[in-house]
C-alpha cells in the first residue's frame, strides 16, 4: 500500500532510499509555495492563518519556505497540515490508495 501512495506522488522506494532527502526537500518547497499562494490569493496574512490554525506565525512562515523551525526541510505533522488546510478553507489533497 505504501508503494502505491508513493507511486501516486511520482516516488518509488528506490528513489526514496537513494535520494529521498532531495525529494523530501522538493516536496516541502512545493507545498510551502502552494500554501503561500493560496494564502495570498485569499488576502490573508501569515498571522491570520497561524491564529486560525493554532500555530505560531513563525511556524507558518517556515512552512511557506519549506523549512522546519529548527532548520532543514519542513516536516509538519499531519495535524498541523490539517489545521492549516482548515484555516485556508481548502480540502486536503486526495491520494489514491
CSV table of N, CA and C in Angstrom, one decimal, residues 19-95:
chain,number,residue,atom,x,y,z
A,19,UNK,N,17.7,8.8,-2.9
A,19,UNK,CA,17.7,10.2,-2.9
A,19,UNK,C,16.5,10.8,-2.2
A,20,UNK,N,16.0,10.2,-1.2
A,20,UNK,CA,14.8,10.6,-0.5
A,20,UNK,C,14.9,12.0,0.1
A,21,UNK,N,16.0,12.4,0.5
A,21,UNK,CA,16.1,13.7,1.1
A,21,UNK,C,15.9,14.8,0.1
A,22,UNK,N,16.5,14.6,-1.1
A,22,UNK,CA,16.3,15.6,-2.1
A,22,UNK,C,14.8,15.7,-2.5
A,23,UNK,N,14.2,14.5,-2.6
A,23,UNK,CA,12.8,14.5,-2.9
A,23,UNK,C,11.9,15.2,-1.8
A,24,UNK,N,12.3,14.9,-0.6
A,24,UNK,CA,11.6,15.5,0.5
A,24,UNK,C,11.7,17.0,0.5
A,25,UNK,N,12.9,17.5,0.2
A,25,UNK,CA,13.1,18.9,0.2
A,25,UNK,C,12.3,19.6,-1.0
A,26,UNK,N,12.2,18.9,-2.1
A,26,UNK,CA,11.4,19.4,-3.2
A,26,UNK,C,10.0,19.4,-2.9
A,27,UNK,N,9.5,18.4,-2.2
A,27,UNK,CA,8.0,18.4,-1.8
A,27,UNK,C,7.8,19.4,-0.8
A,28,UNK,N,8.6,19.6,0.2
A,28,UNK,CA,8.4,20.6,1.2
A,28,UNK,C,8.4,22.0,0.6
A,29,UNK,N,9.3,22.3,-0.4
A,29,UNK,CA,9.3,23.6,-1.0
A,29,UNK,C,8.1,23.8,-1.8
A,30,UNK,N,7.7,22.8,-2.6
A,30,UNK,CA,6.5,22.9,-3.4
A,30,UNK,C,5.2,23.1,-2.5
A,31,UNK,N,5.1,22.4,-1.5
A,31,UNK,CA,4.0,22.6,-0.5
A,31,UNK,C,4.0,24.0,0.0
A,32,UNK,N,5.1,24.5,0.5
A,32,UNK,CA,5.2,25.8,1.0
A,32,UNK,C,4.8,26.9,0.0
A,33,UNK,N,5.3,26.7,-1.2
A,33,UNK,CA,4.9,27.7,-2.3
A,33,UNK,C,3.4,27.7,-2.5
A,34,UNK,N,2.8,26.5,-2.5
A,34,UNK,CA,1.4,26.4,-2.8
A,34,UNK,C,0.6,27.0,-1.6
A,35,UNK,N,1.0,26.7,-0.4
A,35,UNK,CA,0.3,27.3,0.8
A,35,UNK,C,0.4,28.8,0.8
A,36,UNK,N,1.5,29.4,0.4
A,36,UNK,CA,1.7,30.8,0.4
A,36,UNK,C,0.8,31.4,-0.7
A,37,UNK,N,0.8,30.8,-1.9
A,37,UNK,CA,0.0,31.3,-3.0
A,37,UNK,C,-1.5,31.3,-2.6
A,38,UNK,N,-2.0,30.3,-2.0
A,38,UNK,CA,-3.4,30.2,-1.5
A,38,UNK,C,-3.7,31.3,-0.5
A,39,UNK,N,-2.8,31.4,0.5
A,39,UNK,CA,-2.9,32.5,1.5
A,39,UNK,C,-3.0,33.9,0.9
A,40,UNK,N,-2.1,34.2,0.0
A,40,UNK,CA,-2.0,35.5,-0.6
A,40,UNK,C,-3.3,35.7,-1.5
A,41,UNK,N,-3.7,34.7,-2.2
A,41,UNK,CA,-4.9,34.8,-3.1
A,41,UNK,C,-6.1,35.1,-2.2
A,42,UNK,N,-6.1,34.6,-1.0
A,42,UNK,CA,-7.3,34.8,-0.1
A,42,UNK,C,-7.2,36.1,0.7
A,43,UNK,N,-6.1,36.9,0.5
A,43,UNK,CA,-5.9,38.1,1.1
A,43,UNK,C,-5.6,38.0,2.6
A,44,UNK,N,-5.0,36.9,3.0
A,44,UNK,CA,-4.8,36.6,4.5
A,44,UNK,C,-3.3,36.8,4.8
A,45,UNK,N,-3.0,37.3,6.0
A,45,UNK,CA,-1.6,37.4,6.5
A,45,UNK,C,-1.2,36.1,7.1
A,46,UNK,N,0.1,35.9,7.3
A,46,UNK,CA,0.6,34.7,7.9
A,46,UNK,C,0.0,34.7,9.4
A,47,UNK,N,-0.1,35.8,10.0
A,47,UNK,CA,-0.6,35.9,11.4
A,47,UNK,C,-2.0,35.4,11.4
A,48,UNK,N,-2.8,35.8,10.5
A,48,UNK,CA,-4.2,35.4,10.4
A,48,UNK,C,-4.4,33.9,10.3
A,49,UNK,N,-3.6,33.3,9.3
A,49,UNK,CA,-3.6,31.9,9.1
A,49,UNK,C,-3.1,31.1,10.3
A,50,UNK,N,-2.0,31.6,10.9
A,50,UNK,CA,-1.4,31.0,12.1
A,50,UNK,C,-2.4,31.0,13.2
A,51,UNK,N,-3.1,32.1,13.5
A,51,UNK,CA,-4.0,32.2,14.6
A,51,UNK,C,-5.2,31.2,14.3
A,52,UNK,N,-5.7,31.2,13.1
A,52,UNK,CA,-6.8,30.3,12.8
A,52,UNK,C,-6.4,28.8,12.9
A,53,UNK,N,-5.2,28.5,12.6
A,53,UNK,CA,-4.7,27.1,12.6
A,53,UNK,C,-4.2,26.7,14.0
A,54,UNK,N,-4.0,27.7,14.9
A,54,UNK,CA,-3.5,27.4,16.2
A,54,UNK,C,-2.0,27.1,16.2
A,55,UNK,N,-1.3,27.7,15.3
A,55,UNK,CA,0.2,27.5,15.3
A,55,UNK,C,0.9,28.9,15.4
A,56,UNK,N,2.1,28.9,15.6
A,56,UNK,CA,2.9,30.2,15.7
A,56,UNK,C,3.1,30.8,14.3
A,57,UNK,N,3.1,32.1,14.3
A,57,UNK,CA,3.3,32.8,13.0
A,57,UNK,C,4.6,32.4,12.4
A,58,UNK,N,5.6,32.2,13.2
A,58,UNK,CA,6.9,31.8,12.7
A,58,UNK,C,6.8,30.4,12.0
A,59,UNK,N,6.1,29.5,12.6
A,59,UNK,CA,5.9,28.2,12.0
A,59,UNK,C,5.2,28.3,10.7
A,60,UNK,N,4.2,29.2,10.6
A,60,UNK,CA,3.5,29.4,9.3
A,60,UNK,C,4.5,29.8,8.2
A,61,UNK,N,5.4,30.8,8.6
A,61,UNK,CA,6.4,31.2,7.7
A,61,UNK,C,7.3,30.2,7.3
A,62,UNK,N,7.7,29.4,8.2
A,62,UNK,CA,8.7,28.2,7.9
A,62,UNK,C,8.0,27.3,7.0
A,63,UNK,N,6.8,26.9,7.2
A,63,UNK,CA,6.1,26.0,6.3
A,63,UNK,C,6.1,26.6,4.8
A,64,UNK,N,5.8,27.9,4.7
A,64,UNK,CA,5.8,28.5,3.4
A,64,UNK,C,7.1,28.5,2.7
A,65,UNK,N,8.2,28.5,3.5
A,65,UNK,CA,9.5,28.5,2.9
A,65,UNK,C,10.0,27.0,2.8
A,66,UNK,N,9.2,26.1,3.2
A,66,UNK,CA,9.6,24.7,3.1
A,66,UNK,C,10.7,24.3,4.1
A,67,UNK,N,10.7,25.0,5.2
A,67,UNK,CA,11.7,24.8,6.2
A,67,UNK,C,11.1,24.4,7.6
A,68,UNK,N,11.9,23.8,8.4
A,68,UNK,CA,11.4,23.5,9.8
A,68,UNK,C,11.9,24.6,10.7
A,69,UNK,N,11.2,24.9,11.8
A,69,UNK,CA,11.7,25.9,12.7
A,69,UNK,C,13.1,25.7,13.2
A,70,UNK,N,13.6,24.4,13.2
A,70,UNK,CA,14.9,24.1,13.7
A,70,UNK,C,15.9,24.0,12.5
A,71,UNK,N,15.5,24.3,11.3
A,71,UNK,CA,16.4,24.2,10.2
A,71,UNK,C,16.1,22.9,9.4
A,72,UNK,N,16.6,22.9,8.2
A,72,UNK,CA,16.3,21.7,7.3
A,72,UNK,C,14.9,21.8,6.7
A,73,UNK,N,14.5,20.7,6.0
A,73,UNK,CA,13.2,20.7,5.3
A,73,UNK,C,12.1,20.7,6.3
A,74,UNK,N,11.0,21.3,5.9
A,74,UNK,CA,9.8,21.2,6.7
A,74,UNK,C,9.3,19.8,6.8
A,75,UNK,N,8.9,19.4,8.0
A,75,UNK,CA,8.3,18.1,8.2
A,75,UNK,C,7.2,18.2,9.2
A,76,UNK,N,6.1,18.9,8.8
A,76,UNK,CA,5.0,19.2,9.7
A,76,UNK,C,4.2,17.9,10.0
A,77,UNK,N,3.6,17.9,11.1
A,77,UNK,CA,2.7,16.7,11.5
A,77,UNK,C,1.5,16.8,10.6
A,78,UNK,N,0.8,15.7,10.5
A,78,UNK,CA,-0.5,15.6,9.7
A,78,UNK,C,-1.5,16.6,10.4
A,79,UNK,N,-1.5,16.7,11.7
A,79,UNK,CA,-2.4,17.6,12.4
A,79,UNK,C,-2.1,19.0,12.1
A,80,UNK,N,-0.9,19.4,12.0
A,80,UNK,CA,-0.5,20.8,11.6
A,80,UNK,C,-1.0,21.1,10.2
A,81,UNK,N,-0.8,20.2,9.3
A,81,UNK,CA,-1.2,20.4,7.9
A,81,UNK,C,-2.7,20.5,7.9
A,82,UNK,N,-3.4,19.6,8.6
A,82,UNK,CA,-4.9,19.7,8.6
A,82,UNK,C,-5.4,21.0,9.1
A,83,UNK,N,-4.8,21.5,10.1
A,83,UNK,CA,-5.2,22.8,10.7
A,83,UNK,C,-4.9,24.0,9.7
A,84,UNK,N,-3.8,23.9,9.0
A,84,UNK,CA,-3.5,24.9,8.0
A,84,UNK,C,-4.5,24.8,6.9
A,85,UNK,N,-4.8,23.6,6.4
A,85,UNK,CA,-5.8,23.5,5.3
A,85,UNK,C,-7.1,24.0,5.8
A,86,UNK,N,-7.5,23.8,7.0
A,86,UNK,CA,-8.8,24.3,7.5
A,86,UNK,C,-8.8,25.8,7.6
A,87,UNK,N,-7.7,26.4,8.1
A,87,UNK,CA,-7.6,27.8,8.2
A,87,UNK,C,-7.6,28.5,6.8
A,88,UNK,N,-7.1,27.8,5.8
A,88,UNK,CA,-7.1,28.3,4.4
A,88,UNK,C,-8.4,28.0,3.7
A,89,UNK,N,-9.3,27.2,4.3
A,89,UNK,CA,-10.5,26.7,3.7
A,89,UNK,C,-10.3,25.9,2.4
A,90,UNK,N,-9.3,25.0,2.5
A,90,UNK,CA,-9.0,24.1,1.4
A,90,UNK,C,-9.1,22.7,1.8
A,91,UNK,N,-9.6,21.8,0.9
A,91,UNK,CA,-9.6,20.4,1.3
A,91,UNK,C,-8.3,19.8,1.2
A,92,UNK,N,-8.0,18.8,2.0
A,92,UNK,CA,-6.7,18.2,1.9
A,92,UNK,C,-6.6,17.4,0.6
A,93,UNK,N,-5.4,17.3,0.0
A,93,UNK,CA,-5.3,16.6,-1.3
A,93,UNK,C,-5.7,15.1,-1.1
A,94,UNK,N,-6.3,14.6,-2.2
A,94,UNK,CA,-6.7,13.2,-2.2
A,94,UNK,C,-5.5,12.4,-2.8
A,95,UNK,N,-5.2,11.3,-2.1
A,95,UNK,CA,-4.2,10.4,-2.6
A,95,UNK,C,-4.8,9.0,-2.8
